[in-house]
């Protein structure tokens, strides 16, 4: 399987995860020991357990990320968390523009762009999410929607060290439905074209493009083999070490 860009298998725990869930990180660290997996591995737990998760992952290859950040680094924004705060807690990356935040909090491309810039300014990797709704797919608007989100959500200065893009069709998230491998490849190849024409081959060709939406141990190998797919952003199946490990094994 292609190892450039370097693949990433990231787990998005969403609003799931308490101290007891750290056991899954210990279990995963144990499972990963000694194996040769040609990918980076990350877990993005709720912010309240980032520090403990980082400690649980200590000595393993598991990196810890966050799920959202504010556009500012500090100030009067009750309840929000900045990239600086997340970094201080132990995060090395942060998801921005997840469709659940776009839907639940009305986040726009412009806001997502500012959040990604805020992440970059703290040295965090921004995992920028894009994805079409079922209505948009049915109307044949998928590629146009994705192009708009990619262009609108990427700040200046994106490169393979500070940016990952995750394609997550909204209708595939948590539904058990996935696009066909051909449909995934079509969108990923389209994103690759967009970012190489915007940033040049050297930079645009090296940014990892993750697929997300009902990735499971049973479909991971097939989806990860699609053209221009450089890993996965996994929701439900990242909560249990056994399932998440089953997905990582696509890179064995
Ligand atoms: P599921 O893997 O549960 O479909 O969630 C995907 C996702 O939204 C990851 O960010």
PDB file of C-alpha atoms and ligand atoms in Angstrom:
ATOM      1  CA  UNK A   1       0.000   0.000   0.000  1.00  0.00           C
ATOM      2  CA  UNK A   2       1.205   3.519  -0.761  1.00  0.00           C
ATOM      3  CA  UNK A   3       3.190   4.992   2.117  1.00  0.00           C
ATOM      4  CA  UNK A   4       3.491   8.508   0.771  1.00  0.00           C
ATOM      5  CA  UNK A   5       1.769  10.572   2.008  1.00  0.00           C
ATOM      6  CA  UNK A   6       2.269   8.876   5.346  1.00  0.00           C
ATOM      7  CA  UNK A   7      -1.130   7.388   6.273  1.00  0.00           C
ATOM      8  CA  UNK A   8      -2.926   8.263   9.505  1.00  0.00           C
ATOM      9  CA  UNK A   9      -5.583   6.221  11.259  1.00  0.00           C
ATOM     10  CA  UNK A  10      -7.286   8.573  13.702  1.00  0.00           C
ATOM     11  CA  UNK A  11     -10.080   7.794  16.139  1.00  0.00           C
ATOM     12  CA  UNK A  12     -12.636  10.493  16.882  1.00  0.00           C
ATOM     13  CA  UNK A  13     -14.272   9.551  20.160  1.00  0.00           C
ATOM     14  CA  UNK A  14     -16.774  12.428  19.825  1.00  0.00           C
ATOM     15  CA  UNK A  15     -18.800  12.931  23.058  1.00  0.00           C
ATOM     16  CA  UNK A  16     -17.782   9.538  24.430  1.00  0.00           C
ATOM     17  CA  UNK A  17     -15.031   8.877  26.899  1.00  0.00           C
ATOM     18  CA  UNK A  18     -14.468   9.097  30.640  1.00  0.00           C
ATOM     19  CA  UNK A  19     -11.527   8.064  32.772  1.00  0.00           C
ATOM     20  CA  UNK A  20     -12.543   4.389  32.542  1.00  0.00           C
ATOM     21  CA  UNK A  21     -12.207   4.619  28.730  1.00  0.00           C
ATOM     22  CA  UNK A  22      -8.454   5.071  29.116  1.00  0.00           C
ATOM     23  CA  UNK A  23      -8.318   1.275  29.409  1.00  0.00           C
ATOM     24  CA  UNK A  24      -8.934   1.136  25.660  1.00  0.00           C
ATOM     25  CA  UNK A  25      -5.808   3.242  25.087  1.00  0.00           C
ATOM     26  CA  UNK A  26      -3.729   0.935  27.280  1.00  0.00           C
ATOM     27  CA  UNK A  27      -5.153  -2.054  25.395  1.00  0.00           C
ATOM     28  CA  UNK A  28      -4.454  -0.501  22.013  1.00  0.00           C
ATOM     29  CA  UNK A  29      -0.903   0.437  23.002  1.00  0.00           C
ATOM     30  CA  UNK A  30      -0.348  -3.156  23.990  1.00  0.00           C
ATOM     31  CA  UNK A  31      -1.741  -4.515  20.719  1.00  0.00           C
ATOM     32  CA  UNK A  32       0.450  -2.161  18.672  1.00  0.00           C
ATOM     33  CA  UNK A  33       3.619  -3.272  20.444  1.00  0.00           C
ATOM     34  CA  UNK A  34       6.116  -4.894  18.135  1.00  0.00           C
ATOM     35  CA  UNK A  35       3.867  -4.787  15.067  1.00  0.00           C
ATOM     36  CA  UNK A  36       4.919  -3.034  11.873  1.00  0.00           C
ATOM     37  CA  UNK A  37       2.048  -0.827  10.817  1.00  0.00           C
ATOM     38  CA  UNK A  38       2.743   1.569   8.019  1.00  0.00           C
ATOM     39  CA  UNK A  39       0.661   4.398   9.424  1.00  0.00           C
ATOM     40  CA  UNK A  40       0.481   6.908  12.225  1.00  0.00           C
ATOM     41  CA  UNK A  41      -2.129   6.265  14.918  1.00  0.00           C
ATOM     42  CA  UNK A  42      -4.099   8.902  16.807  1.00  0.00           C
ATOM     43  CA  UNK A  43      -6.973   9.074  19.264  1.00  0.00           C
ATOM     44  CA  UNK A  44      -8.998  12.252  19.748  1.00  0.00           C
ATOM     45  CA  UNK A  45     -10.848  11.847  23.066  1.00  0.00           C
ATOM     46  CA  UNK A  46     -13.004  14.451  24.826  1.00  0.00           C
ATOM     47  CA  UNK A  47     -10.812  17.341  25.981  1.00  0.00           C
ATOM     48  CA  UNK A  48     -11.352  16.501  29.654  1.00  0.00           C
ATOM     49  CA  UNK A  49      -9.238  13.352  29.322  1.00  0.00           C
ATOM     50  CA  UNK A  50      -6.599  14.546  26.836  1.00  0.00           C
ATOM     51  CA  UNK A  51      -3.927  14.828  29.510  1.00  0.00           C
ATOM     52  CA  UNK A  52      -4.714  11.412  30.971  1.00  0.00           C
ATOM     53  CA  UNK A  53      -4.938   9.901  27.476  1.00  0.00           C
ATOM     54  CA  UNK A  54      -1.518  11.320  26.655  1.00  0.00           C
ATOM     55  CA  UNK A  55      -0.170   9.678  29.795  1.00  0.00           C
ATOM     56  CA  UNK A  56      -1.878   6.375  28.947  1.00  0.00           C
ATOM     57  CA  UNK A  57      -0.319   6.495  25.463  1.00  0.00           C
ATOM     58  CA  UNK A  58       3.137   7.271  26.840  1.00  0.00           C
ATOM     59  CA  UNK A  59       5.819   5.061  25.329  1.00  0.00           C
ATOM     60  CA  UNK A  60       3.482   3.902  22.548  1.00  0.00           C
ATOM     61  CA  UNK A  61       3.074   5.220  19.020  1.00  0.00           C
ATOM     62  CA  UNK A  62      -0.401   6.575  19.764  1.00  0.00           C
ATOM     63  CA  UNK A  63      -0.705  10.335  19.373  1.00  0.00           C
ATOM     64  CA  UNK A  64      -3.451  12.314  21.062  1.00  0.00           C
ATOM     65  CA  UNK A  65      -5.583  14.921  19.323  1.00  0.00           C
ATOM     66  CA  UNK A  66      -8.537  17.136  20.182  1.00  0.00           C
ATOM     67  CA  UNK A  67     -11.920  17.530  18.495  1.00  0.00           C
ATOM     68  CA  UNK A  68     -12.331  21.286  18.069  1.00  0.00           C
ATOM     69  CA  UNK A  69     -10.673  24.574  18.969  1.00  0.00           C
ATOM     70  CA  UNK A  70     -11.570  28.247  19.146  1.00  0.00           C
ATOM     71  CA  UNK A  71     -10.204  30.770  16.653  1.00  0.00           C
ATOM     72  CA  UNK A  72      -8.555  32.760  19.471  1.00  0.00           C
ATOM     73  CA  UNK A  73      -5.873  31.514  21.869  1.00  0.00           C
ATOM     74  CA  UNK A  74      -7.270  33.012  25.080  1.00  0.00           C
ATOM     75  CA  UNK A  75      -9.835  35.441  26.387  1.00  0.00           C
ATOM     76  CA  UNK A  76     -13.477  35.839  27.300  1.00  0.00           C
ATOM     77  CA  UNK A  77     -15.022  32.823  25.539  1.00  0.00           C
ATOM     78  CA  UNK A  78     -16.784  30.840  28.245  1.00  0.00           C
ATOM     79  CA  UNK A  79     -16.763  27.108  27.682  1.00  0.00           C
ATOM     80  CA  UNK A  80     -14.456  27.208  24.665  1.00  0.00           C
ATOM     81  CA  UNK A  81     -10.975  25.723  24.357  1.00  0.00           C
ATOM     82  CA  UNK A  82      -8.105  27.236  22.414  1.00  0.00           C
ATOM     83  CA  UNK A  83      -5.410  25.457  20.451  1.00  0.00           C
ATOM     84  CA  UNK A  84      -2.925  26.742  23.049  1.00  0.00           C
ATOM     85  CA  UNK A  85      -4.916  25.121  25.863  1.00  0.00           C
ATOM     86  CA  UNK A  86      -5.258  21.839  23.965  1.00  0.00           C
ATOM     87  CA  UNK A  87      -1.563  21.802  23.214  1.00  0.00           C
ATOM     88  CA  UNK A  88      -0.803  22.420  26.869  1.00  0.00           C
ATOM     89  CA  UNK A  89      -3.030  19.443  27.756  1.00  0.00           C
ATOM     90  CA  UNK A  90      -1.012  17.196  25.448  1.00  0.00           C
ATOM     91  CA  UNK A  91      -2.736  17.310  22.053  1.00  0.00           C
ATOM     92  CA  UNK A  92      -0.600  17.311  18.915  1.00  0.00           C
ATOM     93  CA  UNK A  93      -3.534  17.745  16.534  1.00  0.00           C
ATOM     94  CA  UNK A  94      -7.094  19.006  16.444  1.00  0.00           C
ATOM     95  CA  UNK A  95     -10.071  18.112  14.271  1.00  0.00           C
ATOM     96  CA  UNK A  96     -11.749  21.203  12.809  1.00  0.00           C
ATOM     97  CA  UNK A  97     -14.932  21.539  10.752  1.00  0.00           C
ATOM     98  CA  UNK A  98     -16.385  18.138  11.561  1.00  0.00           C
ATOM     99  CA  UNK A  99     -19.837  17.923   9.974  1.00  0.00           C
ATOM    100  CA  UNK A 100     -21.384  17.507  13.428  1.00  0.00           C
ATOM    101  CA  UNK A 101     -19.941  20.881  14.428  1.00  0.00           C
ATOM    102  CA  UNK A 102     -20.931  22.411  11.097  1.00  0.00           C
ATOM    103  CA  UNK A 103     -24.497  21.116  11.705  1.00  0.00           C
ATOM    104  CA  UNK A 104     -24.822  21.534  15.504  1.00  0.00           C
ATOM    105  CA  UNK A 105     -23.045  24.895  15.765  1.00  0.00           C
ATOM    106  CA  UNK A 106     -23.509  26.393  12.308  1.00  0.00           C
ATOM    107  CA  UNK A 107     -19.774  26.417  11.619  1.00  0.00           C
ATOM    108  CA  UNK A 108     -18.932  27.916   8.234  1.00  0.00           C
ATOM    109  CA  UNK A 109     -15.929  27.305   5.997  1.00  0.00           C
ATOM    110  CA  UNK A 110     -14.575  30.711   7.030  1.00  0.00           C
ATOM    111  CA  UNK A 111     -14.772  29.822  10.734  1.00  0.00           C
ATOM    112  CA  UNK A 112     -13.174  26.430  10.099  1.00  0.00           C
ATOM    113  CA  UNK A 113     -10.366  28.169   8.224  1.00  0.00           C
ATOM    114  CA  UNK A 114      -9.733  30.456  11.202  1.00  0.00           C
ATOM    115  CA  UNK A 115      -9.736  27.477  13.569  1.00  0.00           C
ATOM    116  CA  UNK A 116      -7.227  25.641  11.374  1.00  0.00           C
ATOM    117  CA  UNK A 117      -5.030  28.756  11.335  1.00  0.00           C
ATOM    118  CA  UNK A 118      -5.283  28.939  15.137  1.00  0.00           C
ATOM    119  CA  UNK A 119      -4.185  25.283  15.347  1.00  0.00           C
ATOM    120  CA  UNK A 120      -1.253  25.925  13.008  1.00  0.00           C
ATOM    121  CA  UNK A 121      -0.113  28.912  15.015  1.00  0.00           C
ATOM    122  CA  UNK A 122       0.312  26.598  18.034  1.00  0.00           C
ATOM    123  CA  UNK A 123       2.101  23.910  16.049  1.00  0.00           C
ATOM    124  CA  UNK A 124      -0.914  21.584  16.066  1.00  0.00           C
ATOM    125  CA  UNK A 125      -1.880  19.526  13.038  1.00  0.00           C
ATOM    126  CA  UNK A 126      -5.302  20.648  11.763  1.00  0.00           C
ATOM    127  CA  UNK A 127      -7.478  17.753  10.616  1.00  0.00           C
ATOM    128  CA  UNK A 128      -9.874  19.638   8.365  1.00  0.00           C
ATOM    129  CA  UNK A 129     -13.154  17.811   7.656  1.00  0.00           C
ATOM    130  CA  UNK A 130     -15.284  18.140   4.550  1.00  0.00           C
ATOM    131  CA  UNK A 131     -18.221  16.143   3.233  1.00  0.00           C
ATOM    132  CA  UNK A 132     -21.455  16.348   1.279  1.00  0.00           C
ATOM    133  CA  UNK A 133     -24.982  15.622   2.497  1.00  0.00           C
ATOM    134  CA  UNK A 134     -27.136  12.928   0.912  1.00  0.00           C
ATOM    135  CA  UNK A 135     -29.230  15.605  -0.818  1.00  0.00           C
ATOM    136  CA  UNK A 136     -26.108  17.141  -2.327  1.00  0.00           C
ATOM    137  CA  UNK A 137     -24.883  13.732  -3.520  1.00  0.00           C
ATOM    138  CA  UNK A 138     -28.259  12.899  -5.031  1.00  0.00           C
ATOM    139  CA  UNK A 139     -28.270  16.261  -6.812  1.00  0.00           C
ATOM    140  CA  UNK A 140     -24.861  15.468  -8.365  1.00  0.00           C
ATOM    141  CA  UNK A 141     -23.203  18.313  -6.453  1.00  0.00           C
ATOM    142  CA  UNK A 142     -20.649  16.294  -4.486  1.00  0.00           C
ATOM    143  CA  UNK A 143     -17.444  17.388  -6.206  1.00  0.00           C
ATOM    144  CA  UNK A 144     -18.524  21.023  -6.353  1.00  0.00           C
ATOM    145  CA  UNK A 145     -19.462  21.024  -2.646  1.00  0.00           C
ATOM    146  CA  UNK A 146     -16.188  19.376  -1.656  1.00  0.00           C
ATOM    147  CA  UNK A 147     -14.128  21.795  -3.755  1.00  0.00           C
ATOM    148  CA  UNK A 148     -15.872  24.717  -2.088  1.00  0.00           C
ATOM    149  CA  UNK A 149     -15.324  23.355   1.408  1.00  0.00           C
ATOM    150  CA  UNK A 150     -11.679  22.503   0.759  1.00  0.00           C
ATOM    151  CA  UNK A 151     -10.883  25.914  -0.737  1.00  0.00           C
ATOM    152  CA  UNK A 152     -12.891  27.747   1.924  1.00  0.00           C
ATOM    153  CA  UNK A 153     -11.611  25.842   4.961  1.00  0.00           C
ATOM    154  CA  UNK A 154      -7.856  25.778   4.297  1.00  0.00           C
ATOM    155  CA  UNK A 155      -5.892  28.737   5.684  1.00  0.00           C
ATOM    156  CA  UNK A 156      -2.670  30.080   4.185  1.00  0.00           C
ATOM    157  CA  UNK A 157       0.414  28.024   4.883  1.00  0.00           C
ATOM    158  CA  UNK A 158      -1.055  24.507   4.794  1.00  0.00           C
ATOM    159  CA  UNK A 159       1.464  21.730   4.260  1.00  0.00           C
ATOM    160  CA  UNK A 160       1.862  18.022   4.954  1.00  0.00           C
ATOM    161  CA  UNK A 161       3.358  18.706   8.398  1.00  0.00           C
ATOM    162  CA  UNK A 162       0.498  20.831   9.676  1.00  0.00           C
ATOM    163  CA  UNK A 163      -2.574  19.691   7.743  1.00  0.00           C
ATOM    164  CA  UNK A 164      -4.632  16.563   7.117  1.00  0.00           C
ATOM    165  CA  UNK A 165      -7.902  16.604   5.181  1.00  0.00           C
ATOM    166  CA  UNK A 166     -10.678  14.170   6.087  1.00  0.00           C
ATOM    167  CA  UNK A 167     -13.426  13.423   3.572  1.00  0.00           C
ATOM    168  CA  UNK A 168     -16.481  12.350   5.535  1.00  0.00           C
ATOM    169  CA  UNK A 169     -19.739  12.108   3.582  1.00  0.00           C
ATOM    170  CA  UNK A 170     -22.356  13.291   6.098  1.00  0.00           C
ATOM    171  CA  UNK A 171     -24.718  10.441   5.163  1.00  0.00           C
ATOM    172  CA  UNK A 172     -22.043   7.819   5.842  1.00  0.00           C
ATOM    173  CA  UNK A 173     -21.311   8.955   9.398  1.00  0.00           C
ATOM    174  CA  UNK A 174     -22.675   6.587  12.009  1.00  0.00           C
ATOM    175  CA  UNK A 175     -25.107   5.111   9.482  1.00  0.00           C
ATOM    176  CA  UNK A 176     -23.367   1.906   8.492  1.00  0.00           C
ATOM    177  CA  UNK A 177     -23.516   3.158   4.902  1.00  0.00           C
ATOM    178  CA  UNK A 178     -20.356   3.844   2.930  1.00  0.00           C
ATOM    179  CA  UNK A 179     -19.756   5.133  -0.573  1.00  0.00           C
ATOM    180  CA  UNK A 180     -18.345   2.575  -3.007  1.00  0.00           C
ATOM    181  CA  UNK A 181     -14.584   2.374  -3.291  1.00  0.00           C
ATOM    182  CA  UNK A 182     -14.935   4.053  -6.709  1.00  0.00           C
ATOM    183  CA  UNK A 183     -16.929   6.927  -5.209  1.00  0.00           C
ATOM    184  CA  UNK A 184     -14.354   7.399  -2.450  1.00  0.00           C
ATOM    185  CA  UNK A 185     -11.517   7.327  -4.972  1.00  0.00           C
ATOM    186  CA  UNK A 186     -13.335   9.859  -7.170  1.00  0.00           C
ATOM    187  CA  UNK A 187     -13.692  12.394  -4.360  1.00  0.00           C
ATOM    188  CA  UNK A 188     -10.176  11.839  -2.984  1.00  0.00           C
ATOM    189  CA  UNK A 189      -8.610  12.192  -6.428  1.00  0.00           C
ATOM    190  CA  UNK A 190     -10.639  15.376  -6.912  1.00  0.00           C
ATOM    191  CA  UNK A 191      -9.394  16.793  -3.586  1.00  0.00           C
ATOM    192  CA  UNK A 192      -5.831  15.831  -4.520  1.00  0.00           C
ATOM    193  CA  UNK A 193      -6.204  17.731  -7.803  1.00  0.00           C
ATOM    194  CA  UNK A 194      -7.618  20.782  -6.043  1.00  0.00           C
ATOM    195  CA  UNK A 195      -4.873  20.980  -3.452  1.00  0.00           C
ATOM    196  CA  UNK A 196      -2.014  20.286  -5.857  1.00  0.00           C
ATOM    197  CA  UNK A 197      -3.254  23.022  -8.157  1.00  0.00           C
ATOM    198  CA  UNK A 198      -3.559  25.392  -5.184  1.00  0.00           C
ATOM    199  CA  UNK A 199      -0.330  24.469  -3.374  1.00  0.00           C
ATOM    200  CA  UNK A 200       1.830  22.773  -6.005  1.00  0.00           C
ATOM    201  CA  UNK A 201       2.726  19.079  -6.330  1.00  0.00           C
ATOM    202  CA  UNK A 202       5.391  19.072  -3.616  1.00  0.00           C
ATOM    203  CA  UNK A 203       3.005  20.287  -0.919  1.00  0.00           C
ATOM    204  CA  UNK A 204      -0.423  19.277  -2.245  1.00  0.00           C
ATOM    205  CA  UNK A 205       0.829  15.817  -3.151  1.00  0.00           C
ATOM    206  CA  UNK A 206       1.993  15.111   0.402  1.00  0.00           C
ATOM    207  CA  UNK A 207      -1.009  16.163   2.483  1.00  0.00           C
ATOM    208  CA  UNK A 208      -2.725  13.035   3.837  1.00  0.00           C
ATOM    209  CA  UNK A 209      -6.351  12.569   2.777  1.00  0.00           C
ATOM    210  CA  UNK A 210      -8.388  10.483   5.215  1.00  0.00           C
ATOM    211  CA  UNK A 211     -11.695   8.802   4.523  1.00  0.00           C
ATOM    212  CA  UNK A 212     -14.283   8.809   7.331  1.00  0.00           C
ATOM    213  CA  UNK A 213     -17.798   7.434   7.659  1.00  0.00           C
ATOM    214  CA  UNK A 214     -18.688   3.942   8.946  1.00  0.00           C
ATOM    215  CA  UNK A 215     -15.138   2.607   8.651  1.00  0.00           C
ATOM    216  CA  UNK A 216     -15.009  -0.820  10.316  1.00  0.00           C
ATOM    217  CA  UNK A 217     -12.469  -3.636  10.522  1.00  0.00           C
ATOM    218  CA  UNK A 218     -14.496  -5.398   7.803  1.00  0.00           C
ATOM    219  CA  UNK A 219     -14.287  -2.616   5.193  1.00  0.00           C
ATOM    220  CA  UNK A 220     -11.063  -0.824   6.162  1.00  0.00           C
ATOM    221  CA  UNK A 221      -8.709  -2.698   3.886  1.00  0.00           C
ATOM    222  CA  UNK A 222     -10.858  -2.098   0.817  1.00  0.00           C
ATOM    223  CA  UNK A 223     -11.446   1.595   1.599  1.00  0.00           C
ATOM    224  CA  UNK A 224      -7.809   2.276   2.522  1.00  0.00           C
ATOM    225  CA  UNK A 225      -6.697   0.792  -0.812  1.00  0.00           C
ATOM    226  CA  UNK A 226      -8.733   3.342  -2.809  1.00  0.00           C
ATOM    227  CA  UNK A 227      -6.781   5.882  -4.861  1.00  0.00           C
ATOM    228  CA  UNK A 228      -5.576   8.875  -2.846  1.00  0.00           C
ATOM    229  CA  UNK A 229      -6.864   7.510   0.458  1.00  0.00           C
ATOM    230  CA  UNK A 230      -4.149   7.945   3.091  1.00  0.00           C
ATOM    231  CA  UNK A 231      -5.872   6.667   6.178  1.00  0.00           C
ATOM    232  CA  UNK A 232      -9.133   6.897   8.065  1.00  0.00           C
ATOM    233  CA  UNK A 233     -10.994   9.073  10.539  1.00  0.00           C
ATOM    234  CA  UNK A 234     -12.987   6.615  12.603  1.00  0.00           C
ATOM    235  CA  UNK A 235     -15.890   7.312  14.930  1.00  0.00           C
ATOM    236  CA  UNK A 236     -17.804   4.445  16.528  1.00  0.00           C
ATOM    237  CA  UNK A 237     -15.268   1.762  15.695  1.00  0.00           C
ATOM    238  CA  UNK A 238     -12.481   3.699  17.436  1.00  0.00           C
ATOM    239  CA  UNK A 239     -14.086   3.382  20.876  1.00  0.00           C
ATOM    240  CA  UNK A 240     -13.006  -0.211  21.414  1.00  0.00           C
ATOM    241  CA  UNK A 241      -9.338  -1.139  21.064  1.00  0.00           C
ATOM    242  CA  UNK A 242     -10.187  -4.416  19.321  1.00  0.00           C
ATOM    243  CA  UNK A 243     -12.191  -2.721  16.558  1.00  0.00           C
ATOM    244  CA  UNK A 244      -9.778   0.174  16.124  1.00  0.00           C
ATOM    245  CA  UNK A 245      -6.842  -2.203  15.981  1.00  0.00           C
ATOM    246  CA  UNK A 246      -8.727  -4.187  13.318  1.00  0.00           C
ATOM    247  CA  UNK A 247      -8.780  -1.042  11.184  1.00  0.00           C
ATOM    248  CA  UNK A 248      -5.105  -0.231  11.790  1.00  0.00           C
ATOM    249  CA  UNK A 249      -4.315  -3.748  10.566  1.00  0.00           C
ATOM    250  CA  UNK A 250      -5.228  -2.573   7.043  1.00  0.00           C
ATOM    251  CA  UNK A 251      -1.698  -1.078   7.131  1.00  0.00           C
ATOM    252  CA  UNK A 252       0.042  -4.238   8.319  1.00  0.00           C
TER     253      UNK A 252
HETATM  254  P1  LIG B   1     -18.397   6.743  12.279  1.00  0.00           P
HETATM  255  O1  LIG B   1     -17.100   6.003  12.037  1.00  0.00           O
HETATM  256  O2  LIG B   1     -19.039   6.413  13.570  1.00  0.00           O
HETATM  257  O3  LIG B   1     -19.301   6.639  11.090  1.00  0.00           O
HETATM  258  O4  LIG B   1     -17.998   8.309  12.408  1.00  0.00           O
HETATM  259  C1  LIG B   1     -17.161   8.880  11.455  1.00  0.00           C
HETATM  260  C2  LIG B   1     -16.758  10.222  11.922  1.00  0.00           C
HETATM  261  O5  LIG B   1     -17.561  11.129  11.983  1.00  0.00           O
HETATM  262  C3  LIG B   1     -15.376  10.415  12.363  1.00  0.00           C
HETATM  263  O6  LIG B   1     -15.073  11.747  12.534  1.00  0.00           O
END
